[in-house]
Amino acid sequence: METDFQTVEEARIKILSLLKPITGTRTVAIRDALDQVLAADLLSPINVPAHDNSAMDGYAFNSNCIQNADITQLKMIGTAYAGKAFNGSCAHGECVRIMTGAVMPQNCDTVLVQENATVSGDHISFPPGAVKAGDNRRLAGEDLTIGKPALPAGKVLRPADLGLLASLGIAEISVRRKLRVAFSPLATNCDPLASHWIKAACMTATATHCMACCPDCDSLNCWIWVWYTTPRKPLNKPCCRPWNKPM
């Protein structure tokens, strides 16, 4: 007698076809959003970083100043600090002393790391090959671009994600409604001294309880786990299944 068997993939597809994804949503404060599932793509309201900035301590200038076959010499005209931008722009042959995170001065697109510069008074110099155009510059929106997803729908929110949301100035978000889990004692014709409880994670929205250890429960569309407290042993009544057997 031949028996038709399903492959694991066929069984998986069949199970998934019977599931109904949760579509309900609710709005929560980010302090209550840990381990919640994001209901929709969360778009960044700002660029991160907000401006082109330096990735290193060094000297910012325009890459047109670089000499490919000779020593490059530049005059320092000021300093750009993190949190305090240089007020002005660089002309050809000029540079600005710049700190990590500082906004790139106008007309500057390259940063020479300070270790590669030779400083003499208010001038610096560096040999060919020490830097190339665009080095050590972080572009505005390089990490997050305004209007683009910062976190995708379906993301389970972890502590780092909540920190990101706070940094973007977002106070509330839309998350998926939580699963409903039902609890019920065993059927009354089972031994009440056994102190057995059932946790039924119901797969259908209409199933609100599962009287589970008896054969009548086989028709319910639920996954069922049985907790045995004291005593931890199978019941002898014919209506109950042994505790260590699959249901």
Tab-separated table of C-alpha atoms in Angstrom:
chain	number	residue	atom	x	y	z
A	1	MET	CA	0.000	0.000	0.000
A	2	GLU	CA	1.509	3.228	-1.134
A	3	THR	CA	1.378	6.351	1.010
A	4	ASP	CA	1.670	9.866	-0.346
A	5	PHE	CA	4.226	11.914	1.536
A	6	GLN	CA	4.685	15.678	1.463
A	7	THR	CA	8.072	17.268	1.304
A	8	VAL	CA	9.038	19.741	4.020
A	9	GLU	CA	8.675	22.600	1.545
A	10	GLU	CA	5.194	21.434	0.476
A	11	ALA	CA	4.124	21.171	4.111
A	12	ARG	CA	5.526	24.618	4.837
A	13	ILE	CA	3.630	26.139	1.904
A	14	LYS	CA	0.406	24.451	3.001
A	15	ILE	CA	0.777	25.656	6.592
A	16	LEU	CA	1.540	29.212	5.462
A	17	SER	CA	-1.529	29.196	3.202
A	18	LEU	CA	-3.717	28.575	6.273
A	19	LEU	CA	-2.243	31.404	8.314
A	20	LYS	CA	-3.828	34.826	8.402
A	21	PRO	CA	-1.280	37.578	9.090
A	22	ILE	CA	-2.164	40.132	11.732
A	23	THR	CA	-3.180	43.396	10.063
A	24	GLY	CA	-4.309	45.397	13.075
A	25	THR	CA	-2.053	48.220	14.215
A	26	ARG	CA	-1.744	50.544	17.160
A	27	THR	CA	0.281	53.631	17.982
A	28	VAL	CA	2.722	53.463	20.880
A	29	ALA	CA	5.332	55.727	22.402
A	30	ILE	CA	8.870	54.614	21.606
A	31	ARG	CA	9.476	53.901	25.304
A	32	ASP	CA	6.817	51.157	25.003
A	33	ALA	CA	7.958	49.858	21.609
A	34	LEU	CA	10.683	47.413	22.637
A	35	ASP	CA	10.200	44.026	20.893
A	36	GLN	CA	7.175	45.363	18.971
A	37	VAL	CA	6.897	44.820	15.207
A	38	LEU	CA	7.007	47.937	13.050
A	39	ALA	CA	3.786	48.208	11.022
A	40	ALA	CA	5.113	50.313	8.128
A	41	ASP	CA	8.387	51.621	6.749
A	42	LEU	CA	9.642	54.405	8.977
A	43	LEU	CA	10.933	57.221	6.798
A	44	SER	CA	13.762	59.397	7.994
A	45	PRO	CA	12.650	63.017	8.529
A	46	ILE	CA	16.241	64.269	8.206
A	47	ASN	CA	19.545	63.540	6.532
A	48	VAL	CA	22.144	61.781	8.686
A	49	PRO	CA	24.661	63.341	8.691
A	50	ALA	CA	22.912	66.638	8.052
A	51	HIS	CA	25.925	68.145	6.244
A	52	ASP	CA	29.072	67.010	4.490
A	53	ASN	CA	31.581	66.585	7.300
A	54	SER	CA	35.087	65.416	8.028
A	55	ALA	CA	35.759	61.806	8.987
A	56	MET	CA	39.209	62.649	10.375
A	57	ASP	CA	41.212	65.364	12.108
A	58	GLY	CA	43.248	67.066	9.409
A	59	TYR	CA	43.099	69.731	6.709
A	60	ALA	CA	40.196	70.409	4.340
A	61	PHE	CA	40.724	71.829	0.857
A	62	ASN	CA	39.602	71.518	-2.744
A	63	SER	CA	41.054	68.530	-4.580
A	64	ASN	CA	41.993	70.764	-7.525
A	65	CYS	CA	44.933	71.912	-5.390
A	66	ILE	CA	46.573	68.482	-5.358
A	67	GLN	CA	49.870	68.298	-7.298
A	68	ASN	CA	50.294	64.857	-8.813
A	69	ALA	CA	54.019	65.159	-9.549
A	70	ASP	CA	55.279	67.554	-6.891
A	71	ILE	CA	54.881	68.640	-3.277
A	72	THR	CA	51.527	70.331	-2.610
A	73	GLN	CA	51.660	73.449	-0.412
A	74	LEU	CA	48.577	75.096	1.084
A	75	LYS	CA	47.966	78.082	3.345
A	76	MET	CA	45.821	77.628	6.475
A	77	ILE	CA	43.118	80.308	6.768
A	78	GLY	CA	41.160	79.072	9.789
A	79	THR	CA	39.796	76.171	11.805
A	80	ALA	CA	36.532	74.187	11.666
A	81	TYR	CA	35.456	72.542	14.922
A	82	ALA	CA	32.827	69.897	15.525
A	83	GLY	CA	29.782	71.985	16.374
A	84	LYS	CA	31.289	75.238	15.077
A	85	ALA	CA	31.675	75.552	11.318
A	86	PHE	CA	34.321	77.652	9.595
A	87	ASN	CA	32.735	80.919	8.480
A	88	GLY	CA	34.100	81.395	4.981
A	89	SER	CA	35.264	79.516	1.934
A	90	CYS	CA	38.545	78.169	0.644
A	91	ALA	CA	40.147	79.628	-2.455
A	92	HIS	CA	42.652	77.757	-4.603
A	93	GLY	CA	45.830	77.093	-2.620
A	94	GLU	CA	44.104	77.445	0.768
A	95	CYS	CA	43.033	74.950	3.434
A	96	VAL	CA	41.203	74.863	6.750
A	97	ARG	CA	42.308	72.982	9.852
A	98	ILE	CA	39.358	70.656	10.540
A	99	MET	CA	38.257	68.321	13.348
A	100	THR	CA	36.397	65.026	13.063
A	101	GLY	CA	32.679	65.674	12.576
A	102	ALA	CA	33.098	69.326	11.623
A	103	VAL	CA	31.101	70.648	8.664
A	104	MET	CA	33.163	70.818	5.486
A	105	PRO	CA	33.992	74.436	4.558
A	106	GLN	CA	32.681	75.838	1.302
A	107	ASN	CA	34.573	74.718	-1.806
A	108	CYS	CA	36.272	71.870	0.115
A	109	ASP	CA	35.794	68.256	-0.920
A	110	THR	CA	38.866	66.493	0.524
A	111	VAL	CA	40.510	66.060	3.936
A	112	LEU	CA	44.203	65.262	4.430
A	113	VAL	CA	44.758	63.424	7.714
A	114	GLN	CA	46.987	65.439	10.029
A	115	GLU	CA	49.609	62.690	10.273
A	116	ASN	CA	50.377	63.068	6.551
A	117	ALA	CA	50.905	66.837	6.669
A	118	THR	CA	54.107	68.762	7.300
A	119	VAL	CA	53.253	71.996	9.109
A	120	SER	CA	55.397	75.134	8.866
A	121	GLY	CA	53.818	78.214	10.417
A	122	ASP	CA	50.514	78.804	8.655
A	123	HIS	CA	51.366	76.535	5.724
A	124	ILE	CA	51.132	72.772	5.232
A	125	SER	CA	52.676	70.519	2.606
A	126	PHE	CA	52.332	66.888	1.594
A	127	PRO	CA	53.910	64.635	-1.063
A	128	PRO	CA	52.180	63.105	-4.113
A	129	GLY	CA	49.950	60.146	-3.263
A	130	ALA	CA	49.289	61.263	0.325
A	131	VAL	CA	45.627	61.938	-0.438
A	132	LYS	CA	43.231	61.731	-3.347
A	133	ALA	CA	40.061	63.617	-4.246
A	134	GLY	CA	37.142	62.968	-1.866
A	135	ASP	CA	39.196	61.269	0.853
A	136	ASN	CA	37.942	61.397	4.466
A	137	ARG	CA	34.720	63.238	3.662
A	138	ARG	CA	31.300	61.958	4.813
A	139	LEU	CA	28.444	63.080	2.593
A	140	ALA	CA	25.165	64.513	3.843
A	141	GLY	CA	22.574	61.705	4.033
A	142	GLU	CA	25.243	59.014	3.771
A	143	ASP	CA	23.843	57.089	6.757
A	144	LEU	CA	20.157	58.038	6.411
A	145	THR	CA	18.550	59.978	3.583
A	146	ILE	CA	15.545	62.200	4.186
A	147	GLY	CA	12.373	60.533	2.911
A	148	LYS	CA	14.009	57.089	2.674
A	149	PRO	CA	13.305	54.161	5.068
A	150	ALA	CA	15.292	54.324	8.288
A	151	LEU	CA	13.682	51.081	9.497
A	152	PRO	CA	11.651	48.664	7.334
A	153	ALA	CA	8.144	47.370	8.019
A	154	GLY	CA	8.201	44.071	9.911
A	155	LYS	CA	11.334	45.004	11.881
A	156	VAL	CA	11.332	43.731	15.461
A	157	LEU	CA	12.404	46.781	17.424
A	158	ARG	CA	15.509	46.325	19.569
A	159	PRO	CA	17.165	48.817	21.968
A	160	ALA	CA	19.454	50.177	19.232
A	161	ASP	CA	16.414	50.825	17.014
A	162	LEU	CA	14.708	52.818	19.778
A	163	GLY	CA	17.876	54.888	20.149
A	164	LEU	CA	17.797	55.599	16.416
A	165	LEU	CA	14.141	56.687	16.599
A	166	ALA	CA	14.905	59.008	19.512
A	167	SER	CA	17.841	60.533	17.617
A	168	LEU	CA	15.480	61.292	14.715
A	169	GLY	CA	13.055	63.084	17.036
A	170	ILE	CA	10.318	60.466	16.616
A	171	ALA	CA	8.134	60.059	19.721
A	172	GLU	CA	5.425	57.634	18.528
A	173	ILE	CA	5.284	54.848	15.961
A	174	SER	CA	2.745	52.438	14.475
A	175	VAL	CA	3.261	48.781	15.419
A	176	ARG	CA	1.435	45.520	14.766
A	177	ARG	CA	-1.218	44.466	17.232
A	178	LYS	CA	0.095	41.822	19.593
A	179	LEU	CA	-0.950	38.170	19.321
A	180	ARG	CA	-3.773	37.101	21.583
A	181	VAL	CA	-2.985	34.094	23.746
A	182	ALA	CA	-5.707	32.212	25.614
A	183	PHE	CA	-5.386	30.288	28.887
A	184	SER	CA	-7.823	27.643	30.113
A	185	PRO	CA	-7.899	24.787	32.655
A	186	LEU	CA	-8.405	21.216	31.487
A	187	ALA	CA	-11.853	19.798	30.847
A	188	THR	CA	-13.872	19.101	34.000
A	189	ASN	CA	-13.879	15.327	33.464
A	190	CYS	CA	-10.092	15.255	33.983
A	191	ASP	CA	-8.528	14.729	37.391
A	192	PRO	CA	-8.721	18.153	39.178
A	193	LEU	CA	-5.900	17.151	41.543
A	194	ALA	CA	-3.408	17.045	38.708
A	195	SER	CA	-3.222	20.856	38.588
A	196	HIS	CA	-2.697	20.867	34.812
A	197	TRP	CA	-2.975	23.995	32.695
A	198	ILE	CA	-3.071	24.599	28.988
A	199	LYS	CA	-1.592	27.476	27.072
A	200	ALA	CA	-3.200	27.636	23.654
A	201	ALA	CA	-1.806	30.041	21.097
A	202	CYS	CA	-4.847	30.081	18.876
A	203	MET	CA	-4.375	30.348	15.138
A	204	THR	CA	-7.908	31.600	14.491
A	205	ALA	CA	-9.292	34.880	15.748
A	206	THR	CA	-12.565	33.204	16.806
A	207	ALA	CA	-10.979	30.493	18.939
A	208	THR	CA	-10.865	31.877	22.462
A	209	HIS	CA	-10.404	28.721	24.516
A	210	CYS	CA	-9.116	25.182	24.172
A	211	MET	CA	-10.260	22.386	26.510
A	212	ALA	CA	-7.345	20.481	25.312
A	213	CYS	CA	-6.368	17.143	26.720
A	214	CYS	CA	-9.431	15.314	25.440
A	215	PRO	CA	-10.106	13.988	21.924
A	216	ASP	CA	-12.868	16.572	21.419
A	217	CYS	CA	-10.162	19.197	21.084
A	218	ASP	CA	-8.691	17.626	17.955
A	219	SER	CA	-11.022	19.671	15.779
A	220	LEU	CA	-9.870	23.019	17.171
A	221	ASN	CA	-7.461	24.914	14.979
A	222	CYS	CA	-4.891	25.540	17.717
A	223	TRP	CA	-1.349	24.727	18.696
A	224	ILE	CA	-1.424	23.380	22.239
A	225	TRP	CA	1.172	22.960	24.970
A	226	VAL	CA	0.385	21.295	28.314
A	227	TRP	CA	2.179	22.216	31.529
A	228	TYR	CA	2.348	19.501	34.220
A	229	THR	CA	3.081	20.838	37.689
A	230	THR	CA	2.541	18.366	40.529
A	231	PRO	CA	2.462	15.429	40.125
A	232	ARG	CA	4.477	15.337	36.862
A	233	LYS	CA	3.092	12.084	35.476
A	234	PRO	CA	0.491	10.887	32.941
A	235	LEU	CA	-3.134	10.710	33.994
A	236	ASN	CA	-4.823	7.307	34.014
A	237	LYS	CA	-8.196	8.488	32.788
A	238	PRO	CA	-8.995	7.392	29.226
A	239	CYS	CA	-9.919	10.945	28.159
A	240	CYS	CA	-6.423	12.277	28.761
A	241	ARG	CA	-3.269	11.855	26.746
A	242	PRO	CA	0.082	10.943	28.308
A	243	TRP	CA	2.013	14.115	29.142
A	244	ASN	CA	5.028	13.090	27.101
A	245	LYS	CA	3.195	12.238	23.879
A	246	PRO	CA	2.565	14.681	21.018
A	247	MET	CA	-1.003	15.905	20.711
